[in-house]
GROMACS .gro file of C-alpha atoms in nm:
model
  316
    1UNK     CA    1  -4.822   2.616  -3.652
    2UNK     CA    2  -4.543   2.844  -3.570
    3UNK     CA    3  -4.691   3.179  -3.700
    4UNK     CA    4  -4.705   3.461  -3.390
    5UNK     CA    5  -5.079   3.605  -3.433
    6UNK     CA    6  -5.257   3.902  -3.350
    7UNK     CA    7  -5.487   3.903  -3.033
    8UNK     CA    8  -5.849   3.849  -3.111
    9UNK     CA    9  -5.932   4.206  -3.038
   10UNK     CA   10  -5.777   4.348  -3.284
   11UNK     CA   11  -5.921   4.658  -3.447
   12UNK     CA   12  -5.737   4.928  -3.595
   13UNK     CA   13  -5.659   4.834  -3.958
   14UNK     CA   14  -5.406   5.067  -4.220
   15UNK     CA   15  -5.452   4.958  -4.573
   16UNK     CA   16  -5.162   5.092  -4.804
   17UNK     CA   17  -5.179   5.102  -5.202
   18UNK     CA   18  -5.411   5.206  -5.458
   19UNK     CA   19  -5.686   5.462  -5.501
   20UNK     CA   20  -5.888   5.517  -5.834
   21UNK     CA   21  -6.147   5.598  -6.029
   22UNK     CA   22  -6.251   5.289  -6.248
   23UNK     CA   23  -6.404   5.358  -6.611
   24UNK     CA   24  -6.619   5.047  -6.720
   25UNK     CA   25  -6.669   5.080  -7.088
   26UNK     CA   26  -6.952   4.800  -7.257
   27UNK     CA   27  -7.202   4.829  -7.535
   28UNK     CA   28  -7.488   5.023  -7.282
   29UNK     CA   29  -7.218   5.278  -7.200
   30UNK     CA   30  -6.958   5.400  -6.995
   31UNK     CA   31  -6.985   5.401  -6.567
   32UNK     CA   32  -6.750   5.530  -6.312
   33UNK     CA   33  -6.642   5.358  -5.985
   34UNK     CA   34  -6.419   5.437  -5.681
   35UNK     CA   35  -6.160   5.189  -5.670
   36UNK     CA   36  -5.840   5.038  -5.651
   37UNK     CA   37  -5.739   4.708  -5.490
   38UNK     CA   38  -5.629   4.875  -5.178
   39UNK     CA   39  -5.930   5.103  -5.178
   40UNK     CA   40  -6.177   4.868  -5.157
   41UNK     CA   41  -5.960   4.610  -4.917
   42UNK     CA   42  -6.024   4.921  -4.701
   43UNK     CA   43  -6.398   4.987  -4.782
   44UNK     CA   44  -6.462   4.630  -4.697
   45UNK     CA   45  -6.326   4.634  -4.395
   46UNK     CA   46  -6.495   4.910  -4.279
   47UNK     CA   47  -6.859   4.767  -4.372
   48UNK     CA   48  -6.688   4.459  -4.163
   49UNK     CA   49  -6.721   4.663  -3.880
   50UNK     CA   50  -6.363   4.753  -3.844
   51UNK     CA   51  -6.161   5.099  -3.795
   52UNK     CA   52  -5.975   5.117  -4.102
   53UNK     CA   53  -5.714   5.405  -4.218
   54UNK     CA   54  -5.630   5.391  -4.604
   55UNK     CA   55  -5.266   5.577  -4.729
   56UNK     CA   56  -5.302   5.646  -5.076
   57UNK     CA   57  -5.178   5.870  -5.353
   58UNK     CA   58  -5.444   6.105  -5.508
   59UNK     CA   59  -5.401   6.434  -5.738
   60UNK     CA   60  -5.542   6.791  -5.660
   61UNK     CA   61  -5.816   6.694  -5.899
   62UNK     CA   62  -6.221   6.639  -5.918
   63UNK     CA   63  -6.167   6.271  -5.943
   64UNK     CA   64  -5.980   6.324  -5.607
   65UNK     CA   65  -6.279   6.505  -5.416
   66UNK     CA   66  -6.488   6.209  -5.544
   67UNK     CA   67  -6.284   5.937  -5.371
   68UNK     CA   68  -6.232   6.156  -5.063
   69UNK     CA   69  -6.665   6.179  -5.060
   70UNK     CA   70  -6.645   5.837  -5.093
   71UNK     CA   71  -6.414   5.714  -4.836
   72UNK     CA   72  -6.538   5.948  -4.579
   73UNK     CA   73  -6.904   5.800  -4.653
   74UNK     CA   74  -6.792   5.446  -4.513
   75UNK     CA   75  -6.552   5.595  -4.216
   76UNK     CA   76  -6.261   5.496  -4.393
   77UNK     CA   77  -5.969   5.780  -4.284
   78UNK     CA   78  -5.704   5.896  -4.565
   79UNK     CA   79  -5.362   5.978  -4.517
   80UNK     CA   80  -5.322   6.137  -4.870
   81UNK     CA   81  -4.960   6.084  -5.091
   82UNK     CA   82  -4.969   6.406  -5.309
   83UNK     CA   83  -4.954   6.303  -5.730
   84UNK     CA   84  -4.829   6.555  -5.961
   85UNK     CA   85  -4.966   6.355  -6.236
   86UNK     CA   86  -5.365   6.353  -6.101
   87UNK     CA   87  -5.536   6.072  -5.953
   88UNK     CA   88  -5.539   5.752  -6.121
   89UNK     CA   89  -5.732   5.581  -6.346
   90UNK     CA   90  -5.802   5.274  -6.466
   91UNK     CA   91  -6.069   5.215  -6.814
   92UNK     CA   92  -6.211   4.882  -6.824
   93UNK     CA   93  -6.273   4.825  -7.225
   94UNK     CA   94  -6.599   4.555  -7.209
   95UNK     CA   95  -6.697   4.661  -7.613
   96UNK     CA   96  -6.529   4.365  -7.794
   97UNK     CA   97  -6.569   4.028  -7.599
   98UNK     CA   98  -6.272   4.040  -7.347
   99UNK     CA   99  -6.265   4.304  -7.117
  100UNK     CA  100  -5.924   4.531  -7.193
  101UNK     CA  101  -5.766   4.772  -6.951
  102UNK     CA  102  -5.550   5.058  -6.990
  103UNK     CA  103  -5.444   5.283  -6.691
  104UNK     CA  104  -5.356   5.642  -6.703
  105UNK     CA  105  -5.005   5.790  -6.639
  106UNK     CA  106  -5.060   5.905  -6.282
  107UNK     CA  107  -5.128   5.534  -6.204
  108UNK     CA  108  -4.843   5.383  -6.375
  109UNK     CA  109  -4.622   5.614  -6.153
  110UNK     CA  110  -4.805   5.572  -5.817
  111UNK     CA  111  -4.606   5.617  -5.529
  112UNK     CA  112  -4.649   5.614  -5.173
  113UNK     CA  113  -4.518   5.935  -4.954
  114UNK     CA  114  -4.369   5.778  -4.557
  115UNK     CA  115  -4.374   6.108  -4.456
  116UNK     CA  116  -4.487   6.147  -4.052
  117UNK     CA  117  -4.862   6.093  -4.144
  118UNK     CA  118  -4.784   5.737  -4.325
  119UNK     CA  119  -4.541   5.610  -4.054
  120UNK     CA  120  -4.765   5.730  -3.764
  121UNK     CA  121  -5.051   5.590  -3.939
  122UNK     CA  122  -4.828   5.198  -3.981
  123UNK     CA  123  -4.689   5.237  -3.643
  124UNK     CA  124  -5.019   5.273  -3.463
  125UNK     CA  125  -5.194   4.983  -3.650
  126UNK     CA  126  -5.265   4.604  -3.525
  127UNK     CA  127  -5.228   4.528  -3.886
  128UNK     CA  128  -5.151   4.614  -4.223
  129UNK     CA  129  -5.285   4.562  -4.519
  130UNK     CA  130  -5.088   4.599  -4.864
  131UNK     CA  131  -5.198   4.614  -5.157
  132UNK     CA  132  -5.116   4.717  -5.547
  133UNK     CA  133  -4.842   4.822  -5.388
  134UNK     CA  134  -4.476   4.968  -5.664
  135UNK     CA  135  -4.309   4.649  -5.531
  136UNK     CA  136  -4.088   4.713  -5.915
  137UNK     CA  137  -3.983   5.086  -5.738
  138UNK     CA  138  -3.662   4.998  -5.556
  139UNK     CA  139  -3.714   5.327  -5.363
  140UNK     CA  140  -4.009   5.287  -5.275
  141UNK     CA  141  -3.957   4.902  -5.163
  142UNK     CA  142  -3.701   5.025  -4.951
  143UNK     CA  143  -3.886   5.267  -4.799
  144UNK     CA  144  -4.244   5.025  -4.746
  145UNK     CA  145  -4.001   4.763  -4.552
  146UNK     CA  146  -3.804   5.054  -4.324
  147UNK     CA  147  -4.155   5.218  -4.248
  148UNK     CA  148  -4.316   4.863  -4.071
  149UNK     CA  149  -4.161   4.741  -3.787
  150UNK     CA  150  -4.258   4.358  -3.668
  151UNK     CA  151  -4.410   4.256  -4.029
  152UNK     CA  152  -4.428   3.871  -3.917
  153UNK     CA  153  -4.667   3.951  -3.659
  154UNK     CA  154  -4.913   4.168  -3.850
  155UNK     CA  155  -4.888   4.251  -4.229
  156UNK     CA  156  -5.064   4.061  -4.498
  157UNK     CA  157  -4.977   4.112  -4.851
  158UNK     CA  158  -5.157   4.123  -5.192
  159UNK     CA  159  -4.929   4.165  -5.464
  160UNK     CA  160  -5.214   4.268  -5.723
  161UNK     CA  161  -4.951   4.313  -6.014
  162UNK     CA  162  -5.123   4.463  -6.330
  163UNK     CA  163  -4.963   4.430  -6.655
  164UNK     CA  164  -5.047   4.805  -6.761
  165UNK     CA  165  -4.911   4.935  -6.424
  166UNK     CA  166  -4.592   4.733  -6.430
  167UNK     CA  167  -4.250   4.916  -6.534
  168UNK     CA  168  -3.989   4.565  -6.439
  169UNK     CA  169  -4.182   4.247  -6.366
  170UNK     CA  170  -3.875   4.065  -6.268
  171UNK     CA  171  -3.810   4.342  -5.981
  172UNK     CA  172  -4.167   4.339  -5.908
  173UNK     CA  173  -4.144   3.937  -5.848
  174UNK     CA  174  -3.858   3.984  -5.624
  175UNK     CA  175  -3.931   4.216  -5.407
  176UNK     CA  176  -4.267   4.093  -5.388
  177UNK     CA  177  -4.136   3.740  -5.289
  178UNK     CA  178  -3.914   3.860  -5.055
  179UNK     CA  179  -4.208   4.088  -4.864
  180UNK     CA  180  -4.421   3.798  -4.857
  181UNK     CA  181  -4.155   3.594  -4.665
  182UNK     CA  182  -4.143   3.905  -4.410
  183UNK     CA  183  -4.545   3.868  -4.357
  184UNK     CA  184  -4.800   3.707  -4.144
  185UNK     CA  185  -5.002   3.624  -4.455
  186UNK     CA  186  -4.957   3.670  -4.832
  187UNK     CA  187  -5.248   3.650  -5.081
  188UNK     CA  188  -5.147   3.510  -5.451
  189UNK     CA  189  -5.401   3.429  -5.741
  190UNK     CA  190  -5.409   3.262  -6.079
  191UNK     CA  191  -5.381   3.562  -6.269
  192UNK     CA  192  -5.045   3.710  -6.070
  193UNK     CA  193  -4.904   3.353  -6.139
  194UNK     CA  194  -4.961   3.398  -6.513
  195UNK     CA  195  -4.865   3.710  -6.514
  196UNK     CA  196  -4.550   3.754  -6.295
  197UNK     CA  197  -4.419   3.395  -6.343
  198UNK     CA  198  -4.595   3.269  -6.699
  199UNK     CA  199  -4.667   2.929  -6.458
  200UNK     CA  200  -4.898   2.789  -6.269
  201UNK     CA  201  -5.062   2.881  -5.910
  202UNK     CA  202  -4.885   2.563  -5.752
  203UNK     CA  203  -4.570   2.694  -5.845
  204UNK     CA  204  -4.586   3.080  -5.758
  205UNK     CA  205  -4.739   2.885  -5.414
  206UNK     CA  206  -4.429   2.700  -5.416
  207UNK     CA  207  -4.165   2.958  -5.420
  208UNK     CA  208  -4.361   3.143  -5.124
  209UNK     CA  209  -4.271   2.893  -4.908
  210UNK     CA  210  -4.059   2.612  -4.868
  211UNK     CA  211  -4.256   2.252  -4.813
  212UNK     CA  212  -4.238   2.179  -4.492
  213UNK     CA  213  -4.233   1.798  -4.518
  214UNK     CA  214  -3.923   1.867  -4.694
  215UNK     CA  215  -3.813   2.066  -4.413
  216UNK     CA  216  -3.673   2.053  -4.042
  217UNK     CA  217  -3.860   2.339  -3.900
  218UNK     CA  218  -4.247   2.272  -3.804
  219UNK     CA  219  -4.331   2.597  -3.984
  220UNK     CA  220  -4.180   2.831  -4.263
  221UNK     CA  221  -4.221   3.151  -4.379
  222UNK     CA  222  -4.625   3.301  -4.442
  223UNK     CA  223  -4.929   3.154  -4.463
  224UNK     CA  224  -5.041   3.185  -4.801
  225UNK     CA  225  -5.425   3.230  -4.947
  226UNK     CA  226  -5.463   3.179  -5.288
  227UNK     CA  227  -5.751   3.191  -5.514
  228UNK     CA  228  -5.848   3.075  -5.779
  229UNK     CA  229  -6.144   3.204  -5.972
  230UNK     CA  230  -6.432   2.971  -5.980
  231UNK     CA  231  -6.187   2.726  -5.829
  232UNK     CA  232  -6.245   2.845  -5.489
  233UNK     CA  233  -5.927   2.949  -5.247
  234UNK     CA  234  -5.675   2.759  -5.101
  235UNK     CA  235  -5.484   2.845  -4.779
  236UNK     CA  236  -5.151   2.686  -4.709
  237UNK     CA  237  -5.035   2.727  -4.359
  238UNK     CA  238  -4.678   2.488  -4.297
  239UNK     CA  239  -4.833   2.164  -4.337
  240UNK     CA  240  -5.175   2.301  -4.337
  241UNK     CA  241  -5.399   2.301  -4.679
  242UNK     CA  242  -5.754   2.392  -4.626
  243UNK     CA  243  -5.951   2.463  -4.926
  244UNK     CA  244  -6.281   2.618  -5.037
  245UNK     CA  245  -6.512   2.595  -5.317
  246UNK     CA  246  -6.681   2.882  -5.438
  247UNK     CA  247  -7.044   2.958  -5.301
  248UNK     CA  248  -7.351   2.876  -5.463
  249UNK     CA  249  -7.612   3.232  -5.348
  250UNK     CA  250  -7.957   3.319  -5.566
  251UNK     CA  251  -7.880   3.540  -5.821
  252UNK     CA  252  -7.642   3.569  -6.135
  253UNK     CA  253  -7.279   3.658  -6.143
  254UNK     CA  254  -7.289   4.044  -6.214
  255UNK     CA  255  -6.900   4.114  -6.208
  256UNK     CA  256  -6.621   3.933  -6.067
  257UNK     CA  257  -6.396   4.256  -6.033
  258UNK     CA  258  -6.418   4.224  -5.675
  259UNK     CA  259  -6.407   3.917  -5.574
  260UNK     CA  260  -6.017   3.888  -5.503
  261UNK     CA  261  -6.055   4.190  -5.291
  262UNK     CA  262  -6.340   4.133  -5.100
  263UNK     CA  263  -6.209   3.737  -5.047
  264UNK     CA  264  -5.905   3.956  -4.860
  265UNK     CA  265  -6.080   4.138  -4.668
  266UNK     CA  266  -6.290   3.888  -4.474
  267UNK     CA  267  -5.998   3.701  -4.447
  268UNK     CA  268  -5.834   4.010  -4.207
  269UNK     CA  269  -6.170   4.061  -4.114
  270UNK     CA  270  -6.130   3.709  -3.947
  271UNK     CA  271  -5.775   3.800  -3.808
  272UNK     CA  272  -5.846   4.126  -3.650
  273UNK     CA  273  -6.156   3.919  -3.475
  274UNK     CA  274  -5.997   3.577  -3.386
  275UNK     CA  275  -5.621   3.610  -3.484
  276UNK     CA  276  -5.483   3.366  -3.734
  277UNK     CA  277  -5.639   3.052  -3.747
  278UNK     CA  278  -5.414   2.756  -3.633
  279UNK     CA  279  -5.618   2.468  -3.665
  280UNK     CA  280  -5.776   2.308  -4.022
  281UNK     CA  281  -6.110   2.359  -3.920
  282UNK     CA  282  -6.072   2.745  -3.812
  283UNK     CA  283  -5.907   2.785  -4.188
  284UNK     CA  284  -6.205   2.586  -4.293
  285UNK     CA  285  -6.463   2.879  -4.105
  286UNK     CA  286  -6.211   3.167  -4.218
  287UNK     CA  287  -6.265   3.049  -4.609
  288UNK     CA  288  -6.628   2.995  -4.616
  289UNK     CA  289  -6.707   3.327  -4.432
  290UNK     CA  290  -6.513   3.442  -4.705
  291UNK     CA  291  -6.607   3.254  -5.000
  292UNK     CA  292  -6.922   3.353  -4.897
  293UNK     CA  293  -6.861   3.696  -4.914
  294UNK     CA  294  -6.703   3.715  -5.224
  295UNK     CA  295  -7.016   3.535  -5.406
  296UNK     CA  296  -7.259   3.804  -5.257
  297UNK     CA  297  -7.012   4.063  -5.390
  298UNK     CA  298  -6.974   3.905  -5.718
  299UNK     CA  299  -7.423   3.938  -5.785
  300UNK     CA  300  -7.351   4.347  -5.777
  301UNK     CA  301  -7.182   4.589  -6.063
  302UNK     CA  302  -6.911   4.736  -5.884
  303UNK     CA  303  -6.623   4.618  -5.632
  304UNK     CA  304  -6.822   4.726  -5.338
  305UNK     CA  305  -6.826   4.425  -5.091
  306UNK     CA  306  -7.119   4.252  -5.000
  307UNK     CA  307  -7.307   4.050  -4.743
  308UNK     CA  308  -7.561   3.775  -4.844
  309UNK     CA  309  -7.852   3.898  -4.748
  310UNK     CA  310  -7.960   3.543  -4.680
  311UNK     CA  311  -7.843   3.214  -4.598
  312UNK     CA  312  -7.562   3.103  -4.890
  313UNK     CA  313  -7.593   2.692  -5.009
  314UNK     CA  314  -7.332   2.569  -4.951
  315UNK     CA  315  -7.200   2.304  -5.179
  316UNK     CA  316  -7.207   1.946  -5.033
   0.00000   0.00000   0.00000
């Protein structure tokens, strides 16, 4: 493969996106979570051992001071966007079969500030992380691909579109796309197909990148990890496709909220350590470290990554 990667040694780690509180509503009750995509891409990385810096909008507001507690808890730094509106907030409806969600105003108008503090904060990192990110903001677009220099070599993307949160779908899907093909790696799952194409994985996989058998050059544009659900994850990496089956740990499936997230985040967590993999059988280690991470986060209420606590089964 073609792709320039980090060095092994890589450490320091800015996540930019989202930061909320979550509201889970279900017949026992209503429960309140520190969240967001990019939130707990950046939580997970930090209980991954890694020195992680989150830039996020929050509001002058109590639910503010609760995700500051939190993210100082796990080590994770903040470079704060300021929101009129409040923080956001996100209300998970469980009462009536399918889970509903409805996100306040404040997170329908996130933004991202790349004032000193932001750039500083891209600039010094080995990689970025994006995530939830306005992508349908033209302005704000603009400003996200001015503020990263050398995105080949170290950003990953997770478009994380949410159909409450999104203002032009077709702008969002552009300028998504087009980020993606500026990145080292981009992240895709079933859902953001159905959502931002009304099509299948395979295809939104498709338009990510060209296929390379089709091609002349060895190697084009990102690799690309996409999951799945219970169908496992997929990487495709130029004429590389490595894929993983979910993992099989004791215990029942407690809420799947964070799987995508915490399936990202080993997956950097992998990067920063060993750069990106080049060979079928490091993809192979790089998915089942994180497939197996996702199912131990997956037995726990909560988007809070996880490690097994023992030995996963693997399926044969």
């Amino acid at each position: 493969m073609s792709h320039p990667a980090p060095a092994p040694s890589t450490q320091r780690i800015t996540v930019v996106g989202d930061a909320l509180i979550d509201e889970l509503r279900d017949p026992q009750g209503s429960r309140e979570f520190v969240g967001g995509a990019a939130l707990n891409v950046a939580v997970g990385l930090a209980l991954l051992g890694q020195d992680v810096t989150l830039v996020a909008m929050l509001g002058d507001d109590e639910a503010a001071q609760h995700i500051r507690s939190y993210l100082d808890d796990f080590g994770v730094r903040l470079v704060e966007s300021p929101s009129a509106l409040g923080t956001s907030r996100a209300i998970s409806d469980r009462t009536d079969g399918e889970p509903r969600y409805e996100f306040n105003e404040a997170a329908q108008h996130r933004s991202i500030r790349f004032d000193d503090a932001t750039r500083a904060a891209l600039d010094e990192a080995d990689l970025v992380v994006v995530s939830c990110f306005p992508f349908d903001n033209a302005a704000q677009y603009a400003e996200l691909v001015d503020a990263i220099a050398r995105p080949e070599e170290r950003v990953i993307v997770d478009g994380n579109p949410r159909a409450g949160m999104l203002a032009d779908r077709a702008a969002f899907l552009e300028n998504f796309e087009d980020f993606a093909s500026r990145s080292l790696l981009a992240k895709v799952g079933d859902e953001d197909a159905e959502l931002l194409l009304g099509d299948s994985l395979d295809a939104f996989v498709a338009r990510l990148g060209r296929d390379p058998v089709a091609d002349d050059a060895p190697g084009f544009g990102p690799a690309i990890l996409a999951t799945a659900g219970r169908e496992g994850a997929t990487i495709h990496d130029g004429r590389l496709v490595v894929h993983a089956d979910i993992v099989e740990l004791s215990g029942p499936v407690v809420d799947t909220m964070g799987a995508g997230d915490a399936t990202l985040s080993a997956i950097v967590q992998h990067i920063a350590e060993r750069g990106l993999p080049q060979t079928t059988i490091a993809w192979e280690t790089a998915l089942r470290e994180a497939m197996t991470i996702a199912a131990a986060t997956v037995r726990h209420e909560g988007a809070l990554l996880r490690k097994p606590a023992h030995d996963p089964v693997y399926p044969s």
